[in-house]
Tab-separated table of C-alpha atoms and ligand atoms in Angstrom:
chain	number	residue	atom	x	y	z
A	1	MET	CA	-9.812	1.402	26.333
A	2	ASP	CA	-9.624	4.885	24.662
A	3	PHE	CA	-10.683	5.435	20.919
A	4	ARG	CA	-9.314	8.997	20.983
A	5	PHE	CA	-5.948	9.963	19.573
A	6	THR	CA	-3.197	11.220	22.186
A	7	PRO	CA	-2.578	14.975	22.172
A	8	GLU	CA	0.577	14.366	20.304
A	9	GLN	CA	-1.257	12.425	17.665
A	10	GLU	CA	-3.760	15.257	17.317
A	11	GLN	CA	-1.023	17.588	16.758
A	12	PHE	CA	0.563	15.522	14.143
A	13	ARG	CA	-2.714	14.888	12.534
A	14	ASP	CA	-3.435	18.792	12.402
A	15	ALA	CA	0.161	19.326	10.950
A	16	VAL	CA	-0.279	16.851	8.217
A	17	HIS	CA	-3.728	18.215	7.371
A	18	ARG	CA	-2.257	21.685	6.944
A	19	PHE	CA	0.621	20.410	4.884
A	20	ALA	CA	-1.733	18.424	2.718
A	21	ALA	CA	-4.289	21.246	2.372
A	22	ARG	CA	-1.474	23.807	1.327
A	23	HIS	CA	0.820	21.598	-0.902
A	24	LEU	CA	-1.123	18.537	-2.120
A	25	ALA	CA	-4.910	19.529	-2.659
A	26	PRO	CA	-3.887	21.826	-5.490
A	27	GLY	CA	-3.202	19.615	-8.508
A	28	ALA	CA	-4.604	16.443	-6.938
A	29	ARG	CA	-6.600	15.555	-10.132
A	30	GLU	CA	-3.699	16.129	-12.507
A	31	ARG	CA	-1.372	14.142	-10.150
A	32	ALA	CA	-3.822	11.070	-10.262
A	33	HIS	CA	-3.745	10.951	-14.052
A	34	ALA	CA	-0.059	11.743	-14.563
A	35	PRO	CA	2.324	8.821	-15.523
A	36	GLY	CA	5.410	8.186	-13.368
A	37	TYR	CA	6.187	8.836	-9.759
A	38	PRO	CA	5.368	12.097	-8.132
A	39	TRP	CA	8.980	12.934	-7.132
A	40	ASP	CA	8.049	16.645	-6.337
A	41	VAL	CA	5.620	15.301	-3.710
A	42	ALA	CA	8.254	12.857	-2.481
A	43	LYS	CA	10.913	15.590	-1.854
A	44	LEU	CA	8.170	17.906	-0.171
A	45	MET	CA	7.277	14.973	2.087
A	46	ALA	CA	10.834	14.230	3.002
A	47	ARG	CA	11.151	18.086	4.150
A	48	GLN	CA	7.925	17.712	6.137
A	49	GLY	CA	9.311	14.605	7.924
A	50	LEU	CA	6.659	12.288	6.244
A	51	LEU	CA	9.066	9.775	4.923
A	52	GLY	CA	10.474	7.239	7.444
A	53	ILE	CA	7.890	8.079	10.050
A	54	THR	CA	8.469	4.648	11.927
A	55	VAL	CA	11.987	4.301	11.024
A	56	ALA	CA	14.405	4.856	13.826
A	57	GLN	CA	15.973	8.304	14.469
A	58	SER	CA	19.416	6.689	14.380
A	59	ASP	CA	18.618	5.694	10.774
A	60	GLY	CA	17.486	9.083	9.716
A	61	GLY	CA	13.686	8.443	10.500
A	62	GLN	CA	11.235	10.017	12.821
A	63	GLY	CA	10.939	7.127	15.421
A	64	GLY	CA	7.183	7.312	15.191
A	65	SER	CA	4.539	4.631	15.452
A	66	LEU	CA	2.634	2.718	12.940
A	67	ILE	CA	-0.605	4.597	13.977
A	68	ASP	CA	1.345	7.789	13.263
A	69	ALA	CA	2.019	6.650	9.618
A	70	VAL	CA	-1.653	5.714	9.131
A	71	ILE	CA	-2.777	9.088	10.321
A	72	ALA	CA	-0.290	10.529	7.558
A	73	ILE	CA	-1.888	8.303	4.924
A	74	GLU	CA	-5.385	9.340	5.988
A	75	GLU	CA	-4.659	13.022	5.963
A	76	VAL	CA	-2.745	13.105	2.846
A	77	ALA	CA	-5.225	10.912	0.972
A	78	ALA	CA	-8.074	13.301	2.069
A	79	ALA	CA	-6.262	15.949	0.018
A	80	CYS	CA	-4.614	14.164	-2.700
A	81	PRO	CA	-5.308	10.423	-3.068
A	82	ARG	CA	-2.320	9.741	-5.326
A	83	SER	CA	0.103	11.413	-2.805
A	84	ALA	CA	-0.919	8.730	-0.277
A	85	ASP	CA	1.273	6.349	-2.483
A	86	VAL	CA	4.244	8.504	-1.524
A	87	VAL	CA	3.436	8.008	2.214
A	88	GLN	CA	3.064	4.230	1.452
A	89	ALA	CA	6.586	4.043	-0.496
A	90	GLY	CA	8.296	6.019	2.287
A	91	ASN	CA	6.946	4.311	5.284
A	92	PHE	CA	5.278	0.905	4.857
A	93	GLY	CA	6.598	-1.299	2.046
A	94	PRO	CA	10.170	-2.683	1.644
A	95	ILE	CA	11.643	0.454	3.089
A	96	ARG	CA	10.363	-0.728	6.436
A	97	VAL	CA	11.749	-4.262	5.991
A	98	LEU	CA	15.179	-2.726	4.853
A	99	ALA	CA	15.150	-0.412	7.983
A	100	GLU	CA	14.387	-3.429	10.289
A	101	TYR	CA	16.520	-5.949	8.945
A	102	GLY	CA	19.251	-4.302	6.879
A	103	SER	CA	22.837	-4.046	7.697
A	104	ALA	CA	24.678	-0.731	8.313
A	105	SER	CA	26.223	-0.733	4.975
A	106	GLN	CA	22.808	-1.591	3.263
A	107	LYS	CA	21.157	1.271	4.971
A	108	ALA	CA	24.060	3.699	4.282
A	109	ARG	CA	23.810	2.698	0.514
A	110	TYR	CA	20.020	3.102	0.107
A	111	LEU	CA	18.109	4.551	3.000
A	112	LYS	CA	19.327	8.025	2.865
A	113	ARG	CA	18.262	8.548	-0.745
A	114	LEU	CA	14.781	6.850	-0.082
A	115	LEU	CA	14.278	9.047	2.928
A	116	ALA	CA	15.152	12.196	0.928
A	117	GLY	CA	12.496	11.331	-1.554
A	118	GLU	CA	15.054	10.865	-4.201
A	119	GLY	CA	14.623	7.301	-4.949
A	120	VAL	CA	12.110	4.463	-4.398
A	121	ILE	CA	12.455	0.768	-3.416
A	122	SER	CA	10.268	-1.967	-4.849
A	123	VAL	CA	9.507	-5.302	-3.482
A	124	GLY	CA	9.650	-8.178	-5.834
A	125	MET	CA	7.857	-11.232	-4.695
A	126	THR	CA	5.368	-12.330	-7.410
A	127	GLU	CA	6.495	-14.341	-10.337
A	128	PRO	CA	4.870	-15.585	-13.477
A	129	GLU	CA	4.316	-19.076	-11.851
A	130	ALA	CA	4.157	-17.883	-8.218
A	131	GLY	CA	1.406	-15.433	-7.314
A	132	SER	CA	-0.770	-16.481	-4.446
A	133	ALA	CA	1.571	-19.338	-4.034
A	134	VAL	CA	4.522	-17.141	-3.485
A	135	THR	CA	6.645	-19.846	-1.865
A	136	ASP	CA	6.643	-21.509	-5.269
A	137	LEU	CA	9.033	-18.746	-6.480
A	138	GLN	CA	11.733	-19.982	-8.584
A	139	THR	CA	14.226	-16.909	-8.763
A	140	ARG	CA	17.566	-18.348	-7.673
A	141	ALA	CA	20.438	-17.114	-5.882
A	142	THR	CA	23.630	-19.282	-6.440
A	143	PRO	CA	26.713	-18.903	-4.630
A	144	ASP	CA	29.438	-17.466	-6.787
A	145	GLY	CA	32.792	-16.041	-5.359
A	146	ASP	CA	32.195	-13.418	-2.715
A	147	GLY	CA	28.442	-13.269	-3.483
A	148	TYR	CA	25.589	-14.798	-5.544
A	149	ARG	CA	24.312	-14.998	-9.016
A	150	VAL	CA	20.657	-14.372	-9.152
A	151	SER	CA	18.369	-15.404	-12.156
A	152	GLY	CA	14.630	-15.274	-12.539
A	153	ALA	CA	11.737	-13.058	-13.326
A	154	LYS	CA	9.391	-10.935	-11.244
A	155	VAL	CA	6.080	-9.499	-12.447
A	156	PHE	CA	3.432	-6.825	-11.455
A	157	THR	CA	6.153	-5.106	-9.261
A	158	THR	CA	4.847	-1.721	-8.203
A	159	HIS	CA	7.422	1.201	-9.007
A	160	SER	CA	9.386	-1.363	-11.154
A	161	ALA	CA	9.623	1.094	-14.057
A	162	TYR	CA	11.650	3.605	-12.036
A	163	ALA	CA	12.862	1.993	-8.748
A	164	ASP	CA	16.491	2.304	-7.676
A	165	VAL	CA	16.638	-1.088	-5.874
A	166	VAL	CA	14.320	-4.113	-5.611
A	167	LEU	CA	14.033	-6.134	-2.457
A	168	THR	CA	13.847	-9.552	-4.247
A	169	TYR	CA	12.536	-12.546	-2.803
A	170	VAL	CA	14.919	-15.306	-3.879
A	171	ARG	CA	15.451	-19.031	-3.380
A	172	PHE	CA	18.899	-19.988	-1.728
A	173	GLY	CA	17.765	-23.712	-1.422
A	174	PRO	CA	14.606	-25.931	-1.758
A	175	GLY	CA	11.310	-25.515	0.289
A	176	VAL	CA	10.070	-22.550	2.173
A	177	GLY	CA	13.238	-22.839	4.247
A	178	GLY	CA	15.324	-21.933	1.319
A	179	ILE	CA	13.722	-18.612	0.728
A	180	GLY	CA	15.347	-15.402	1.728
A	181	SER	CA	15.868	-11.860	0.069
A	182	VAL	CA	18.415	-9.767	-1.619
A	183	LEU	CA	18.778	-6.106	-2.598
A	184	ILE	CA	19.198	-5.847	-6.407
A	185	ASP	CA	20.307	-2.543	-7.779
A	186	THR	CA	18.265	-1.978	-11.022
A	187	ARG	CA	21.375	-0.467	-12.729
A	188	ALA	CA	23.292	-3.821	-12.218
A	189	GLU	CA	24.459	-5.758	-15.213
A	190	GLY	CA	21.867	-8.365	-16.086
A	191	VAL	CA	18.798	-6.635	-14.786
A	192	GLN	CA	16.253	-5.934	-17.673
A	193	ARG	CA	13.071	-4.345	-17.783
A	194	GLY	CA	10.494	-6.012	-20.105
A	195	LYS	CA	7.668	-4.340	-21.985
A	196	ALA	CA	5.928	-1.580	-19.988
A	197	SER	CA	2.620	-2.243	-19.045
A	198	ALA	CA	0.067	-0.506	-16.636
A	199	PHE	CA	-2.490	-1.630	-14.079
A	200	MET	CA	-6.156	-0.528	-14.422
A	201	SER	CA	-5.235	2.217	-11.907
A	202	GLY	CA	-2.870	3.769	-14.527
A	203	GLU	CA	0.216	2.773	-12.473
A	204	GLU	CA	3.068	1.441	-14.640
A	205	TRP	CA	4.830	-1.790	-14.115
A	206	ALA	CA	7.305	-3.812	-16.295
A	207	GLU	CA	8.552	-7.344	-15.981
A	208	LEU	CA	11.989	-7.415	-14.142
A	209	ARG	CA	14.318	-10.035	-15.589
A	210	PHE	CA	17.428	-11.080	-13.749
A	211	ASP	CA	19.949	-12.725	-15.813
A	212	ASN	CA	22.837	-14.096	-13.766
A	213	VAL	CA	22.974	-10.796	-11.875
A	214	HIS	CA	25.907	-10.507	-9.432
A	215	VAL	CA	24.767	-9.719	-5.949
A	216	PRO	CA	27.621	-9.085	-3.380
A	217	ALA	CA	27.250	-11.132	-0.290
A	218	ASP	CA	26.695	-7.845	1.660
A	219	MET	CA	23.526	-7.151	-0.293
A	220	VAL	CA	21.689	-10.239	1.136
A	221	LEU	CA	19.031	-8.830	3.271
A	222	LEU	CA	17.624	-12.125	4.867
A	223	GLY	CA	19.335	-15.308	4.089
A	224	GLU	CA	18.119	-18.776	4.092
A	225	GLY	CA	15.290	-19.172	6.552
A	226	GLY	CA	14.363	-15.599	6.301
A	227	PHE	CA	10.966	-16.024	4.826
A	228	LYS	CA	8.887	-15.844	8.194
A	229	LYS	CA	10.793	-12.566	9.052
A	230	GLN	CA	10.146	-11.159	5.522
A	231	ILE	CA	6.467	-11.683	5.738
A	232	ALA	CA	6.157	-10.221	9.249
A	233	GLY	CA	7.632	-7.196	7.732
A	234	PHE	CA	5.233	-7.539	4.622
A	235	ASN	CA	2.369	-7.148	7.194
A	236	VAL	CA	3.378	-3.529	7.482
A	237	GLU	CA	2.952	-3.042	3.846
A	238	ARG	CA	-0.496	-4.618	4.173
A	239	ILE	CA	-1.485	-2.010	6.628
A	240	GLY	CA	-0.603	0.634	4.274
A	241	ASN	CA	-2.729	-0.953	1.454
A	242	THR	CA	-5.504	-1.181	4.208
A	243	ALA	CA	-5.139	2.379	5.200
A	244	ARG	CA	-5.211	3.509	1.531
A	245	SER	CA	-8.236	1.532	0.655
A	246	LEU	CA	-10.187	2.991	3.446
A	247	ALA	CA	-8.815	6.482	2.784
A	248	LEU	CA	-9.659	6.533	-0.823
A	249	GLY	CA	-13.154	5.080	0.032
A	250	ARG	CA	-13.474	7.865	2.447
A	251	TYR	CA	-12.380	10.545	-0.171
A	252	ALA	CA	-15.000	9.310	-2.557
A	253	TYR	CA	-17.725	9.263	0.153
A	254	GLU	CA	-16.849	12.916	1.189
A	255	ARG	CA	-17.077	14.153	-2.619
A	256	ALA	CA	-20.630	12.271	-2.846
A	257	ARG	CA	-21.727	13.725	0.418
A	258	GLN	CA	-20.895	17.333	-0.630
A	259	TRP	CA	-22.571	16.567	-4.022
A	260	ALA	CA	-25.723	15.239	-2.455
A	261	MET	CA	-26.151	18.429	-0.381
A	262	GLN	CA	-25.989	20.727	-3.380
A	263	ARG	CA	-27.293	18.812	-6.463
A	264	ARG	CA	-31.169	19.086	-7.107
A	265	GLN	CA	-33.334	16.691	-9.069
A	266	PHE	CA	-37.147	16.767	-9.025
A	267	GLY	CA	-36.813	20.046	-7.128
A	268	ARG	CA	-35.056	18.496	-4.128
A	269	LEU	CA	-31.551	18.112	-2.858
A	270	LEU	CA	-30.251	14.503	-3.470
A	271	CYS	CA	-29.743	14.217	0.199
A	272	GLU	CA	-33.584	14.520	0.859
A	273	PHE	CA	-34.099	11.167	-1.024
A	274	GLN	CA	-34.364	8.256	1.480
A	275	GLY	CA	-33.064	5.906	-1.026
A	276	LEU	CA	-29.855	7.860	-1.212
A	277	GLN	CA	-29.834	8.529	2.683
A	278	TRP	CA	-29.612	4.728	3.227
A	279	LYS	CA	-26.709	4.433	0.870
A	280	PHE	CA	-24.812	6.905	3.002
A	281	ALA	CA	-25.831	5.341	6.164
A	282	ASP	CA	-24.384	2.072	4.904
A	283	MET	CA	-21.206	3.758	3.529
A	284	LYS	CA	-20.470	5.468	6.908
A	285	MET	CA	-20.941	2.243	8.802
A	286	LYS	CA	-18.541	0.376	6.697
A	287	LEU	CA	-15.961	3.204	6.914
A	288	ASP	CA	-16.376	3.352	10.572
A	289	ALA	CA	-16.087	-0.408	11.140
A	290	GLY	CA	-12.970	-0.438	8.842
A	291	GLN	CA	-11.311	2.280	10.725
A	292	LEU	CA	-11.727	0.378	13.877
A	293	LEU	CA	-10.190	-2.838	12.463
A	294	LEU	CA	-7.360	-0.740	11.015
A	295	TYR	CA	-6.537	1.092	14.119
A	296	ARG	CA	-6.636	-2.239	16.172
A	297	ALA	CA	-4.152	-3.781	13.994
A	298	ALA	CA	-1.863	-0.905	13.846
A	299	ALA	CA	-2.144	0.103	17.523
A	300	ASN	CA	-1.424	-3.386	18.691
A	301	ALA	CA	1.671	-3.733	16.464
A	302	ASP	CA	4.545	-5.113	18.402
A	303	ARG	CA	7.779	-3.053	17.787
A	304	GLY	CA	5.920	-1.712	14.656
A	305	PHE	CA	5.044	-4.978	13.230
A	306	PRO	CA	1.278	-5.980	13.335
A	307	SER	CA	0.013	-9.392	13.923
A	308	ALA	CA	-0.731	-11.501	10.776
A	309	GLU	CA	-4.356	-12.176	12.011
A	310	GLU	CA	-5.405	-8.718	12.893
A	311	THR	CA	-3.767	-7.446	9.775
A	312	ALA	CA	-5.711	-10.018	7.471
A	313	ILE	CA	-9.049	-9.041	9.106
A	314	ALA	CA	-8.362	-5.221	8.684
A	315	LYS	CA	-7.079	-5.667	5.142
A	316	ALA	CA	-10.020	-7.925	3.889
A	317	PHE	CA	-12.514	-5.726	5.400
A	318	CYS	CA	-11.189	-2.468	4.394
A	319	ASN	CA	-10.328	-3.459	0.815
A	320	GLN	CA	-13.895	-4.512	0.301
A	321	ALA	CA	-15.202	-1.638	2.248
A	322	GLY	CA	-13.093	1.007	0.408
A	323	PHE	CA	-14.211	-0.392	-2.984
A	324	ASP	CA	-17.892	-0.711	-2.045
A	325	VAL	CA	-18.041	2.788	-0.696
A	326	ALA	CA	-16.341	4.217	-3.787
A	327	ASN	CA	-18.561	2.364	-5.847
A	328	GLU	CA	-21.738	3.676	-4.065
A	329	ALA	CA	-20.241	7.297	-4.074
A	330	LEU	CA	-19.813	6.952	-7.729
A	331	GLN	CA	-23.351	5.897	-8.195
A	332	VAL	CA	-24.667	8.877	-6.102
A	333	MET	CA	-22.656	11.348	-8.284
A	334	GLY	CA	-24.215	9.902	-11.571
A	335	GLY	CA	-22.296	10.832	-14.761
A	336	LEU	CA	-20.013	13.327	-12.912
A	337	GLY	CA	-19.046	10.401	-10.723
A	338	TYR	CA	-18.198	8.156	-13.604
A	339	SER	CA	-16.073	11.179	-15.219
A	340	GLN	CA	-12.562	11.957	-14.849
A	341	GLU	CA	-13.558	15.496	-13.812
A	342	GLU	CA	-13.860	13.912	-10.349
A	343	LEU	CA	-11.479	11.591	-8.684
A	344	VAL	CA	-14.181	9.257	-7.453
A	345	GLU	CA	-13.600	6.895	-10.470
A	346	TYR	CA	-9.928	7.018	-9.706
A	347	CYS	CA	-10.428	6.004	-6.101
A	348	LEU	CA	-12.721	3.091	-7.404
A	349	ARG	CA	-10.000	1.830	-9.746
A	350	ARG	CA	-7.317	2.160	-7.029
A	351	CYS	CA	-9.374	0.339	-4.468
A	352	ARG	CA	-10.089	-2.589	-6.870
A	353	GLY	CA	-6.256	-3.192	-7.183
A	354	TRP	CA	-5.770	-3.591	-3.318
A	355	MET	CA	-8.261	-6.342	-3.308
A	356	ILE	CA	-5.701	-8.307	-5.396
A	357	ALA	CA	-2.401	-6.821	-4.251
A	358	GLY	CA	-0.521	-7.605	-1.046
A	359	GLY	CA	-2.636	-10.813	-0.223
A	360	SER	CA	-5.870	-11.165	-2.322
A	361	LEU	CA	-9.227	-11.188	-0.465
A	362	GLU	CA	-9.350	-14.834	-0.793
A	363	ILE	CA	-5.839	-15.533	0.558
A	364	LEU	CA	-6.508	-13.231	3.615
A	365	ARG	CA	-9.748	-15.162	4.231
A	366	ASN	CA	-7.618	-18.469	4.166
A	367	ARG	CA	-5.398	-16.819	6.718
A	368	ILE	CA	-8.405	-15.725	8.933
A	369	ALA	CA	-9.877	-19.325	8.666
A	370	GLU	CA	-6.640	-20.626	10.139
A	371	ALA	CA	-7.090	-18.413	13.093
A	372	VAL	CA	-10.685	-19.363	13.471
A	373	PHE	CA	-9.932	-23.118	13.561
A	374	GLU	CA	-6.477	-22.800	15.210
A	375	ARG	CA	-4.851	-25.067	12.514
A	376	SER	CA	-3.272	-24.542	9.198
A	377	PHE	CA	-4.948	-25.763	5.922
A	378	SER	CA	-2.677	-26.668	3.122
A	379	GLN	CA	-3.842	-25.189	-0.021
A	380	ARG	CA	-2.045	-27.816	-2.077
A	381	GLY	CA	-3.804	-30.671	-3.757
B	1	FAD	C1	-2.044	-3.076	-7.970
B	1	FAD	C2	-1.184	-4.346	-7.770
B	1	FAD	C3	0.095	-4.034	-7.253
B	1	FAD	C4	0.962	-5.138	-7.065
B	1	FAD	N1	2.216	-4.938	-6.546
B	1	FAD	C5	3.143	-5.818	-6.411
B	1	FAD	C6	4.378	-5.615	-5.879
B	1	FAD	O1	4.741	-4.497	-5.621
B	1	FAD	N2	5.278	-6.665	-5.743
B	1	FAD	C7	4.897	-7.936	-6.042
B	1	FAD	O2	5.785	-8.780	-5.770
B	1	FAD	N3	3.619	-8.188	-6.484
B	1	FAD	C8	2.786	-7.267	-6.642
B	1	FAD	N4	1.487	-7.443	-7.056
B	1	FAD	C9	1.105	-8.849	-7.461
B	1	FAD	C10	0.248	-9.464	-6.483
B	1	FAD	O3	0.949	-9.802	-5.159
B	1	FAD	C11	-0.348	-10.712	-7.028
B	1	FAD	O4	-1.175	-10.326	-8.077
B	1	FAD	C12	-1.201	-11.494	-6.085
B	1	FAD	O5	-0.565	-12.065	-5.089
B	1	FAD	C13	-2.008	-12.577	-6.827
B	1	FAD	O6	-1.256	-13.409	-7.558
B	1	FAD	P1	-1.726	-13.678	-9.148
B	1	FAD	O7	-2.062	-12.416	-9.735
B	1	FAD	O8	-0.726	-14.507	-9.658
B	1	FAD	O9	-3.090	-14.439	-8.993
B	1	FAD	P2	-3.298	-16.054	-8.798
B	1	FAD	O10	-2.397	-16.514	-7.487
B	1	FAD	O11	-3.123	-16.724	-10.023
B	1	FAD	O12	-4.686	-16.042	-8.260
B	1	FAD	C14	-5.890	-15.974	-8.988
B	1	FAD	C15	-7.115	-15.892	-8.248
B	1	FAD	O13	-7.295	-17.137	-7.634
B	1	FAD	C16	-7.415	-16.890	-6.143
B	1	FAD	N5	-6.678	-17.921	-5.525
B	1	FAD	C17	-5.449	-18.317	-5.626
B	1	FAD	N6	-5.105	-19.288	-4.714
B	1	FAD	C18	-6.229	-19.498	-3.836
B	1	FAD	C19	-6.625	-20.201	-2.791
B	1	FAD	N7	-5.590	-20.955	-2.400
B	1	FAD	N8	-7.831	-20.123	-2.240
B	1	FAD	C20	-8.611	-19.120	-2.673
B	1	FAD	N9	-8.433	-18.511	-3.878
B	1	FAD	C21	-7.170	-18.560	-4.393
B	1	FAD	C22	-6.713	-15.456	-5.860
B	1	FAD	O14	-7.325	-14.798	-4.770
B	1	FAD	C23	-7.160	-14.728	-7.198
B	1	FAD	O15	-8.369	-14.129	-7.062
B	1	FAD	C24	0.623	-6.529	-7.403
B	1	FAD	C25	-0.681	-6.704	-7.860
B	1	FAD	C26	-1.536	-5.621	-8.102
B	1	FAD	C27	-3.005	-5.888	-8.538
């Protein structure tokens, strides 16, 4: 076992570090509070080869590993927390599922724009009546001529306010076996965006309503029976959420560490008070432990897809660790930490969301318990 990066990974990390320090660190605070998607960052990253890191070269990607993509999140977030979302969107989420399972025509239609940083793809799983119980989803795909008619609604969809296309979980038939997914162009007739809303993080979302939307047969991504494959791909998205939780916790920790070495009270530096030293020791232990779990899940990924169990353990731990560390860092920075002058409060708000998004802490624990007891537990009454 070797806990060090390979020379190639070190090289890649240094390159992303230099890129982020030069292009992303300036303006990081403004970017975190700006509405909309940072398209300028997306285009810069496309040129730098940071979108499609794990996508095959034959599909326009870099042919790298999941660990490479995690390294990119870490280095980018250390300079600009908000820009880490662009690494997520260009590598971890539905883009990875599209690259893995999409047909040549689906990839030709969407992947090029996404990898150029000119468009973004959302994943629409959650519905008003199907959150944690995602398999209760009701959005229906009914055969119609050369394709399907899709009707239903999705909520809380990240990027829904401006995405080009939504990888939409739909029901072709009854039960879990009836679930699959289609690609819905947001400009298609019958697609409506509801009232704009925002998460606590400031990220915008809008309800997506599909009213008898025509979806051509060649825009079915995974047909009936595709749910398992879909969720296998979704574990990649979870790794991105895991990496960002830890990276934003680390960003807050680093700000607080610097502050503790320069701020004086009672004639002493903050870092000289034992009560604060112990907070930093706890923060460091959480960050290091989380990093090992994250790297285990990413390094063991089979053909780029991590195991459900290792992903659940890493995500549950890092979501909590990122939030706890950001919270303690904010405390150490006092009024400054609570102010928008610093990005520590932003990191805290973002980390809070990942404790719910992409599998809540409770649902992940349910998954881990199944591994512990080597059996499944129905959550239904
Ligand atoms: C920042 C953010 C981004 C998101 N982005 C997307 C996106 O891009 N696409 C998308 O489809 N969705 C997205 N979501 C939605 C997210 O996936 C859901 O919010 C999540 O699955 C929980 O569903 P819910 O909100 O309906 O809560 P509910 O399912 O109603 O759960 C409420 C609470 O009960 C707990 N709970 C539920 N069932 C159980 C159980 N069996 N055992 C123990 N506890 C349980 C939950 O953990 C939670 O704490 C996002 C959410 C957030 C916060």
